[in-house]
Amino acid sequence: MIETLAGRGAGEVEDLAASALLALARAQKATEDRAAAELLATAARWADLHPPESIHDAAAFTVPGSEHEEPIAGEGAPPVAEFCLAELGAVLGVSTTAAKKLVGHALELRHRLPRLWLQVQAGRVPAWRARSVAETTIHTTPSLTREAAAFVDAQVAAVAGRVGPAQLDRLVAEAITRFDLAAIDPAADPEDGYLFVDPRHATIHDDDVHYAGTMRLEAELDIADALDLDRALARGAASLKALGSDASLDARRSAALGDLARTQTAFDLAGAGADPQRLPAAREVVLRAHFDATLDDLATVFGPTGRMEEGQRLVLLDQVKDWCGDSRTKVTVNPVIDLNAQLSTPAYEVPDRIREQVILRDRTCVFPWCTRPARGCDIDHVDEYDHHADAEGRPQPGPTQTANLAALCRFHHRLKTHTAWRYEMTDNGRFEWTSPHGHHYRRDRTGTTAADQADPPDPPDIPRPRRP
C-alpha cells in the first residue's frame, strides 16, 4: 500500500524513486478528488437537515429579519434555511457566500443533474468540473426548467463532464431553444439561437492582486466595440511613448486604458461641451495617515507600505505617489483618528466620528471569514443597547462606545440578532465568536482563526514580515 508523505521523514521522501513519487502524487490526487466529492455529499446532507420547516416558529417566514426560504439552486431543488449556511462556512474556513455556493452546487447536482452527480460520487468526474456545470445551470437566463436541466445533464454526462465553457454555453442555448424557454421570457428573442446566451462581460478580478500592485481585467466585447477599444489603446500607447515613456508596449496599453477611464469620468462630471483642458478631477485619493512608530519602522522588504481600504490590499508608498501625481487627481488628507481612543455618546445612534473610527479599525465585517468592507456595514452594539435603561434608572448594558461597537454586514447582523450565534470583544478590535454548535472563532484585523487552531510556525530562515 502506498504511504502518504505525512508518515515519512524528509530524508526518506528524498530517497523515493521517481516512479514511486509519481504513484504517490496520483494517489494523493485521487484522495483529494474523493474528499471533494464527499464534501459535496456532506453539504447536501447539511441542507437536508435544515429545510425551512426546521424553524420552530412558522410565522417567522414573514417576520422581517428572520429566516426565510433561500433559493440557492434551480427549479426542483429543495430550499434551505438561510442562516444554517453561516455555520457550515465557518467550520470550513470560508465565507457564508462560499458556503451558500457549495450547498447550491450540491443540491443542483443531486436533484437536477443526477447523472453528473452519480459520476462525481463514483469518482469518474472531478467535483470541480461538475460544480462549474452546476454554476452555469443555476444562473442561466432564462432559468432552466427541470426538463431543460436534465437535457444538459444527459449531454454532459455522456462525455464524463469534459465540456469547456463555450461548449456548455452552446448546450444551454440549445436547451433554451429546445424547450421553448425563450417564450417564457418576454425580453428574449426566440430567433436568437446560440447568441441568446449573451457572452459579453467586463470583469475586474479584484480577488487576485499581483504582488506588483496590479489586477487582471477580463472582458468579452462586441466585435465593433473590441476593435474600437484596440485602436484607442494603440493611440494611447503611442502617445505615451511620444511623451517619453520607456515602458513596454503592453504596459503602455494598460496605462492607456486607465487614462481612458479617468478621462471618461472627468467628462461625465463636467457635462457635455466641457473644455478638456479644464476638466474636473477624474480621480480622488483620500489619505488617512496612522502613525504609531517612526517611518523607518513601517518599512517592509518592498519599502514603506499602506493599506487600500477598497479590497483591504497593501499598497506601496511609491504607488500612492504615482496616483497622487496625476494632474487630474484630487488629493484629500483626512484628519487622523486615533483607533485606540475610547469614544462614546449617551445616545443610541452612532455619530459619524465614532462610525468612522469603527470602520477604520475593523476594515471588514467582523464575522468569521467575512470580507465585506466595513464602510458598507451596519455598526452593531455587541451588547444590546437598552432603550429603557435611563428611564428606569438602570445602568446602560450596551453603551454606544468604541468598546461595544463592531462592523457587521446586514446578513451577519441579522444572524447575530435572530440566531444563537454570539460574540464578544476581548480587546479593541478583537472578537470571539461562538456558533450555535459550540465552535469558537477569533476575529481581528489580521483575519479569522479557529480558537483551538494554533498559528503555523514561521518557515525556516524567512523573517516574519512586519505588519503595515
Coordinates of C-alpha atoms in Angstrom, one line a residue:
M1 CA 0.0 0.0 0.0
I2 CA 1.3 3.5 -0.9
E3 CA 2.1 5.6 2.2
T4 CA 1.5 9.3 2.4
L5 CA 4.3 11.9 2.8
A6 CA 3.0 12.7 6.3
G7 CA 4.3 9.4 7.6
R8 CA 7.8 9.8 6.2
G9 CA 10.8 11.9 7.2
A10 CA 12.4 14.4 4.9
G11 CA 15.3 12.0 4.2
E12 CA 13.0 9.1 3.4
V13 CA 11.0 11.2 0.9
E14 CA 14.1 12.2 -0.9
D15 CA 15.1 8.5 -1.2
L16 CA 11.9 7.6 -3.0
A17 CA 12.3 6.6 -6.6
A18 CA 10.8 8.9 -9.2
S19 CA 8.2 6.3 -10.2
A20 CA 7.2 5.9 -6.6
L21 CA 6.8 9.7 -6.2
L22 CA 4.6 9.7 -9.4
A23 CA 2.4 6.9 -8.0
L24 CA 2.2 8.8 -4.7
A25 CA 1.2 12.0 -6.4
R26 CA -1.5 10.2 -8.3
A27 CA -2.8 8.5 -5.2
Q28 CA -2.9 11.9 -3.4
K29 CA -4.8 13.5 -6.3
A30 CA -7.3 10.7 -6.1
T31 CA -7.7 11.2 -2.4
E32 CA -8.2 14.9 -3.0
D33 CA -10.9 14.2 -5.6
R34 CA -12.6 11.7 -3.3
A35 CA -12.7 14.2 -0.5
A36 CA -14.2 16.9 -2.7
A37 CA -16.9 14.5 -3.8
E38 CA -17.6 13.6 -0.2
L39 CA -17.7 17.3 0.8
L40 CA -20.5 17.8 -1.8
A41 CA -22.4 14.9 -0.4
T42 CA -21.9 16.3 3.2
A43 CA -23.1 19.7 2.0
A44 CA -26.3 18.2 0.5
R45 CA -27.0 16.3 3.8
W46 CA -26.5 19.6 5.7
A47 CA -29.1 21.1 3.6
D48 CA -31.4 18.1 4.2
L49 CA -31.1 18.8 8.0
H50 CA -32.1 22.5 7.6
P51 CA -35.2 22.8 5.5
P52 CA -37.3 26.0 6.1
E53 CA -39.6 23.8 8.1
S54 CA -36.8 23.3 10.6
I55 CA -37.7 26.8 12.0
H56 CA -39.9 26.2 15.1
D57 CA -42.0 29.3 14.6
A58 CA -43.6 29.1 11.2
A59 CA -44.7 32.7 11.4
A60 CA -41.0 33.7 11.3
F61 CA -41.3 33.2 7.5
T62 CA -42.9 36.6 7.3
V63 CA -41.1 38.5 10.1
P64 CA -38.5 40.9 8.7
G65 CA -35.0 39.8 9.7
S66 CA -36.0 36.2 10.4
E67 CA -35.0 33.2 8.4
H68 CA -36.8 32.5 5.1
E69 CA -36.6 30.1 2.2
E70 CA -33.4 30.7 0.4
P71 CA -33.4 29.5 -3.3
I72 CA -29.8 28.6 -4.0
A73 CA -30.3 26.1 -6.8
G74 CA -32.7 25.7 -9.8
E75 CA -36.3 24.7 -10.0
G76 CA -36.9 21.3 -8.4
A77 CA -34.1 21.6 -5.9
P78 CA -35.3 21.9 -2.2
P79 CA -34.9 25.3 -0.4
V80 CA -32.7 25.5 2.7
A81 CA -32.9 27.6 5.8
E82 CA -30.8 30.7 5.2
F83 CA -28.9 31.0 8.4
C84 CA -27.6 27.4 8.5
L85 CA -25.1 28.3 5.8
A86 CA -23.0 30.6 8.1
E87 CA -22.1 27.7 10.4
L88 CA -21.1 25.4 7.6
G89 CA -18.9 28.1 6.1
A90 CA -17.3 28.9 9.4
V91 CA -16.2 25.3 10.1
L92 CA -14.8 25.1 6.5
G93 CA -12.9 28.3 6.9
V94 CA -14.8 30.1 4.1
S95 CA -17.3 32.9 3.8
T96 CA -21.0 32.4 4.1
T97 CA -21.3 33.3 0.4
A98 CA -18.9 30.5 -0.5
A99 CA -20.8 28.0 1.7
K100 CA -24.0 29.1 0.0
K101 CA -22.5 28.4 -3.3
L102 CA -21.2 24.9 -2.2
V103 CA -24.6 23.9 -0.9
G104 CA -26.3 25.3 -4.0
H105 CA -24.0 23.3 -6.3
A106 CA -24.6 20.1 -4.3
L107 CA -28.4 20.5 -4.5
E108 CA -28.3 21.4 -8.2
L109 CA -26.2 18.3 -9.0
R110 CA -28.2 15.9 -6.8
H111 CA -31.7 17.0 -7.8
R112 CA -31.3 18.5 -11.3
L113 CA -28.1 16.9 -12.7
P114 CA -28.4 13.4 -11.2
R115 CA -26.3 11.7 -13.9
L116 CA -23.4 14.0 -13.3
W117 CA -23.9 13.7 -9.5
L118 CA -23.6 9.9 -9.7
Q119 CA -20.4 10.2 -11.8
V120 CA -18.9 12.5 -9.2
Q121 CA -19.7 10.1 -6.4
A122 CA -18.3 7.2 -8.5
G123 CA -15.0 9.1 -9.0
R124 CA -15.4 9.4 -12.8
V125 CA -15.9 13.2 -12.8
P126 CA -13.9 15.6 -10.6
A127 CA -16.1 17.7 -8.3
W128 CA -14.7 21.0 -9.6
R129 CA -15.8 20.1 -13.1
A130 CA -19.3 19.2 -12.0
R131 CA -19.6 22.3 -9.9
S132 CA -18.7 24.5 -12.9
V133 CA -21.6 22.9 -14.8
A134 CA -23.9 23.4 -11.8
E135 CA -22.9 27.1 -11.5
T136 CA -23.9 27.6 -15.2
T137 CA -27.3 25.8 -15.0
I138 CA -28.2 27.6 -11.8
H139 CA -27.6 31.1 -13.1
T140 CA -28.7 30.8 -16.7
T141 CA -31.1 33.4 -18.0
P142 CA -33.9 32.5 -18.6
S143 CA -33.9 29.9 -15.8
L144 CA -33.7 26.3 -16.9
T145 CA -36.7 24.1 -16.1
R146 CA -36.1 20.6 -14.7
E147 CA -36.5 19.1 -18.2
A148 CA -34.0 21.6 -19.7
A149 CA -31.5 20.9 -16.9
A150 CA -32.0 17.1 -17.5
F151 CA -31.2 17.6 -21.2
V152 CA -27.9 19.4 -20.3
D153 CA -27.2 16.7 -17.7
A154 CA -27.6 13.9 -20.2
Q155 CA -25.3 15.6 -22.7
V156 CA -22.6 16.5 -20.2
A157 CA -22.7 13.1 -18.5
A158 CA -22.2 11.4 -21.9
V159 CA -18.7 12.9 -22.1
A160 CA -17.9 12.4 -18.4
G161 CA -18.2 16.1 -17.8
R162 CA -15.5 17.1 -20.3
V163 CA -17.0 20.2 -21.7
G164 CA -15.5 23.7 -21.9
P165 CA -17.2 26.9 -21.1
A166 CA -18.0 27.6 -24.8
Q167 CA -19.5 24.1 -25.3
L168 CA -21.5 24.4 -22.2
D169 CA -22.9 27.7 -23.3
R170 CA -24.0 26.1 -26.6
L171 CA -25.6 23.2 -24.7
V172 CA -27.6 25.7 -22.6
A173 CA -28.6 27.7 -25.6
E174 CA -29.8 24.5 -27.3
A175 CA -31.8 23.6 -24.2
I176 CA -33.4 27.1 -24.1
T177 CA -34.4 26.7 -27.8
R178 CA -35.5 23.0 -27.5
F179 CA -37.8 23.6 -24.5
D180 CA -39.0 27.0 -25.8
L181 CA -37.8 28.8 -22.7
A182 CA -37.3 32.0 -24.7
A183 CA -41.1 32.3 -25.0
I184 CA -41.3 32.4 -21.2
D185 CA -39.0 35.4 -21.0
P186 CA -40.8 38.4 -22.7
A187 CA -37.4 40.1 -23.3
A188 CA -36.0 37.1 -25.1
D189 CA -35.7 36.7 -28.9
P190 CA -36.6 33.2 -29.9
E191 CA -34.8 33.6 -33.2
D192 CA -31.6 34.4 -31.5
G193 CA -30.4 30.8 -31.2
Y194 CA -26.9 30.4 -29.7
L195 CA -26.5 34.1 -29.4
F196 CA -29.3 34.2 -27.0
V197 CA -26.8 33.4 -24.3
D198 CA -25.1 36.8 -24.3
P199 CA -21.4 36.2 -23.5
R200 CA -20.5 39.9 -23.1
H201 CA -19.0 41.0 -19.8
A202 CA -16.2 43.1 -18.3
T203 CA -14.9 41.6 -15.1
I204 CA -12.2 43.1 -12.7
H205 CA -10.6 40.1 -10.8
D206 CA -10.1 42.0 -7.6
D207 CA -9.7 38.8 -5.6
D208 CA -6.3 38.1 -7.3
V209 CA -3.9 41.0 -6.9
H210 CA -0.4 40.6 -8.2
Y211 CA 2.5 41.5 -5.8
A212 CA 3.4 44.3 -8.2
G213 CA 0.2 46.0 -7.4
T214 CA -1.9 45.1 -10.5
M215 CA -5.3 43.5 -11.1
R216 CA -6.5 41.4 -14.0
L217 CA -9.3 42.6 -16.3
E218 CA -11.2 40.1 -18.4
A219 CA -13.8 41.2 -21.0
E220 CA -15.9 39.8 -23.8
L221 CA -16.9 42.6 -26.1
D222 CA -19.0 43.2 -29.2
I223 CA -16.7 42.9 -32.2
A224 CA -17.0 46.6 -33.1
D225 CA -16.5 47.7 -29.5
A226 CA -13.4 45.5 -29.2
L227 CA -11.9 46.9 -32.4
D228 CA -12.6 50.5 -31.3
L229 CA -11.0 49.8 -27.9
D230 CA -8.0 48.2 -29.6
R231 CA -7.5 51.4 -31.7
A232 CA -7.9 53.6 -28.7
L233 CA -5.3 51.7 -26.7
A234 CA -2.9 51.7 -29.7
R235 CA -3.2 55.5 -29.9
G236 CA -2.8 55.9 -26.2
A237 CA 0.2 53.7 -26.1
A238 CA 1.8 55.7 -29.0
S239 CA 1.1 59.0 -27.2
L240 CA 2.7 57.8 -24.0
K241 CA 5.8 56.7 -26.0
A242 CA 5.9 60.1 -27.7
L243 CA 5.8 61.8 -24.3
G244 CA 8.9 59.9 -23.3
S245 CA 7.6 56.7 -21.7
D246 CA 10.1 53.8 -22.0
A247 CA 7.7 51.2 -20.7
S248 CA 6.9 48.1 -22.8
L249 CA 4.0 48.2 -25.3
D250 CA 1.9 46.0 -23.1
A251 CA 2.5 48.3 -20.1
R252 CA 1.7 51.4 -22.1
R253 CA -1.6 49.9 -23.5
S254 CA -2.5 49.1 -19.9
A255 CA -1.8 52.6 -18.8
A256 CA -3.8 54.0 -21.7
L257 CA -6.8 52.0 -20.6
G258 CA -6.6 53.7 -17.2
D259 CA -6.3 57.1 -18.9
L260 CA -9.4 56.3 -20.9
A261 CA -11.3 55.6 -17.7
R262 CA -10.2 58.8 -15.9
T263 CA -10.9 60.9 -19.0
Q264 CA -14.4 59.5 -19.3
T265 CA -15.0 60.0 -15.6
A266 CA -14.0 63.6 -16.0
F267 CA -16.2 64.2 -19.0
D268 CA -19.2 62.7 -17.1
L269 CA -18.5 65.0 -14.2
A270 CA -18.1 68.1 -16.4
G271 CA -21.1 67.5 -18.7
A272 CA -21.3 68.0 -22.4
G273 CA -19.3 70.7 -24.1
A274 CA -16.6 70.9 -21.3
D275 CA -13.2 72.2 -22.2
P276 CA -10.8 69.2 -22.0
Q277 CA -8.1 71.5 -20.5
R278 CA -10.4 72.5 -17.6
L279 CA -11.9 69.1 -16.7
P280 CA -12.6 68.4 -13.0
A281 CA -10.7 65.8 -11.1
A282 CA -11.2 62.3 -12.6
R283 CA -9.7 60.5 -9.6
E284 CA -9.9 61.3 -5.9
V285 CA -7.3 59.9 -3.5
V286 CA -8.3 60.1 0.2
L287 CA -5.4 59.6 2.5
R288 CA -5.7 58.7 6.2
A289 CA -2.4 58.6 8.0
H290 CA -1.9 56.5 11.1
F291 CA 1.5 56.5 12.7
D292 CA 2.5 54.7 15.9
A293 CA 6.2 54.3 15.1
T294 CA 8.8 56.1 13.1
L295 CA 8.5 55.9 9.3
D296 CA 11.6 53.6 9.1
D297 CA 9.8 51.1 11.3
L298 CA 6.9 50.9 8.8
A299 CA 9.2 49.8 6.0
T300 CA 9.0 46.2 4.7
V301 CA 11.2 44.4 2.2
F302 CA 9.2 46.2 -0.5
G303 CA 9.6 49.6 1.1
P304 CA 7.1 51.8 3.0
T305 CA 3.6 50.5 2.7
G306 CA 0.0 51.5 3.4
R307 CA -3.4 49.8 3.0
M308 CA -6.0 50.4 0.4
E309 CA -9.5 50.5 2.0
E310 CA -11.1 49.1 -1.1
G311 CA -10.2 45.5 -1.1
Q312 CA -8.0 45.8 2.0
R313 CA -4.9 45.5 -0.1
L314 CA -1.3 46.5 0.7
V315 CA 0.0 49.4 -1.5
L316 CA 3.5 50.7 -1.8
L317 CA 4.2 54.4 -1.0
D318 CA 5.6 54.8 -4.5
Q319 CA 2.3 53.7 -5.9
V320 CA 0.4 56.2 -3.9
K321 CA 2.8 58.9 -5.0
D322 CA 2.1 58.0 -8.6
W323 CA -1.6 58.1 -8.1
C324 CA -1.4 61.5 -6.5
G325 CA 1.0 62.9 -9.1
D326 CA -1.6 62.8 -12.0
S327 CA -2.8 66.4 -12.8
R328 CA -6.4 65.2 -12.8
T329 CA -6.2 63.7 -9.3
K330 CA -7.8 65.4 -6.3
V331 CA -6.0 64.5 -3.1
T332 CA -7.7 64.8 0.3
V333 CA -5.9 64.3 3.5
N334 CA -8.3 63.4 6.3
P335 CA -7.7 64.2 10.0
V336 CA -6.1 61.4 11.9
I337 CA -8.4 59.3 14.0
D338 CA -6.9 57.5 17.0
L339 CA -8.0 53.9 16.6
N340 CA -7.2 53.2 20.2
A341 CA -9.1 56.1 21.7
Q342 CA -12.4 55.2 23.6
L343 CA -15.1 57.4 22.1
S344 CA -18.7 57.3 23.4
T345 CA -22.1 59.0 23.3
P346 CA -25.1 58.6 25.6
A347 CA -27.4 58.2 22.6
Y348 CA -28.2 55.0 20.7
E349 CA -27.4 56.5 17.2
V350 CA -23.7 56.2 16.4
P351 CA -22.3 59.6 15.4
D352 CA -20.1 60.0 12.3
R353 CA -16.8 60.3 14.2
I354 CA -17.3 57.0 16.1
R355 CA -18.7 55.3 13.0
E356 CA -15.6 56.3 11.1
Q357 CA -13.3 55.0 13.9
V358 CA -15.0 51.6 13.9
I359 CA -14.9 51.4 10.1
L360 CA -11.2 52.1 10.0
R361 CA -10.5 49.8 13.0
D362 CA -12.4 46.8 11.7
R363 CA -11.9 47.2 8.0
T364 CA -14.4 44.5 7.1
C365 CA -17.5 42.8 8.7
V366 CA -16.1 41.1 11.8
F367 CA -18.0 37.8 11.3
P368 CA -15.6 34.9 10.8
W369 CA -14.1 34.9 7.3
C370 CA -16.5 37.6 6.0
T371 CA -14.8 40.1 3.7
R372 CA -17.5 42.7 3.1
P373 CA -16.0 46.2 3.5
A374 CA -16.8 47.8 6.8
R375 CA -17.9 51.1 5.1
G376 CA -21.0 49.3 3.7
C377 CA -21.8 47.5 7.0
D378 CA -24.1 48.3 9.9
I379 CA -22.4 49.4 13.2
D380 CA -23.7 46.9 15.7
H381 CA -23.9 47.1 19.5
V382 CA -22.1 44.0 20.6
D383 CA -24.0 44.0 23.9
E384 CA -27.6 45.1 23.1
Y385 CA -28.5 48.7 23.8
D386 CA -31.4 49.0 26.3
H387 CA -33.6 51.9 25.3
H388 CA -35.4 51.8 28.6
A389 CA -32.4 51.8 31.0
D390 CA -32.2 55.6 31.5
A391 CA -35.9 56.0 32.1
E392 CA -35.9 53.2 34.6
G393 CA -32.7 54.3 36.4
R394 CA -30.7 51.3 35.4
P395 CA -27.1 51.3 34.1
Q396 CA -26.9 51.0 30.3
P397 CA -25.8 47.4 29.5
G398 CA -25.0 48.2 25.9
P399 CA -23.5 51.7 25.7
T400 CA -22.7 53.4 22.4
Q401 CA -18.9 53.4 22.7
T402 CA -15.9 52.1 20.9
A403 CA -15.5 49.1 23.2
N404 CA -19.1 47.9 22.4
L405 CA -19.3 48.6 18.6
A406 CA -18.4 46.4 15.6
A407 CA -19.0 46.4 11.9
L408 CA -21.4 43.7 10.7
C409 CA -22.8 43.3 7.2
R410 CA -26.5 43.3 7.1
F411 CA -26.8 39.4 6.7
H412 CA -24.5 38.7 9.7
H413 CA -26.1 41.5 11.7
R414 CA -29.5 39.7 11.2
L415 CA -27.7 36.4 12.0
K416 CA -26.4 37.7 15.3
T417 CA -29.8 39.2 16.2
H418 CA -32.1 36.3 15.3
T419 CA -30.0 33.1 16.0
A420 CA -27.8 31.6 18.7
W421 CA -24.6 33.0 17.3
R422 CA -22.9 35.1 20.0
Y423 CA -19.8 37.2 20.1
E424 CA -17.8 39.5 22.5
M425 CA -15.0 42.0 22.1
T426 CA -12.0 40.7 24.1
D427 CA -9.8 43.7 23.2
N428 CA -10.0 46.7 20.9
G429 CA -10.9 45.2 17.5
R430 CA -10.5 41.6 18.6
F431 CA -13.7 39.4 18.8
E432 CA -14.5 35.9 20.0
W433 CA -17.4 34.2 18.2
T434 CA -19.4 31.2 19.4
S435 CA -21.6 29.3 16.9
P436 CA -24.9 27.5 17.8
H437 CA -23.0 24.2 17.8
G438 CA -20.3 25.4 20.2
H439 CA -17.5 26.2 17.7
H440 CA -15.3 29.2 18.6
Y441 CA -13.5 31.6 16.3
R442 CA -11.2 34.6 16.8
R443 CA -11.5 37.6 14.5
D444 CA -9.3 40.6 14.4
R445 CA -7.7 42.9 11.8
T446 CA -5.4 40.1 10.5
G447 CA -8.3 37.7 9.8
T448 CA -10.0 34.7 11.4
T449 CA -8.7 31.6 13.1
A450 CA -10.5 28.7 14.9
A451 CA -10.0 29.2 18.6
D452 CA -8.5 25.8 19.0
Q453 CA -6.2 26.1 16.0
A454 CA -2.6 27.1 16.7
D455 CA -0.8 29.5 14.4
P456 CA 1.5 27.8 11.9
P457 CA 5.2 28.1 12.6
D458 CA 7.3 30.5 10.7
P459 CA 9.1 29.0 7.7
P460 CA 12.8 28.4 8.5
D461 CA 15.3 31.2 7.5
I462 CA 12.5 33.5 6.4
P463 CA 12.0 36.6 8.6
R464 CA 8.5 37.3 9.8
P465 CA 7.1 40.3 7.8
R466 CA 6.2 43.5 9.5
R467 CA 2.5 44.3 9.8
P468 CA 1.7 47.6 8.0

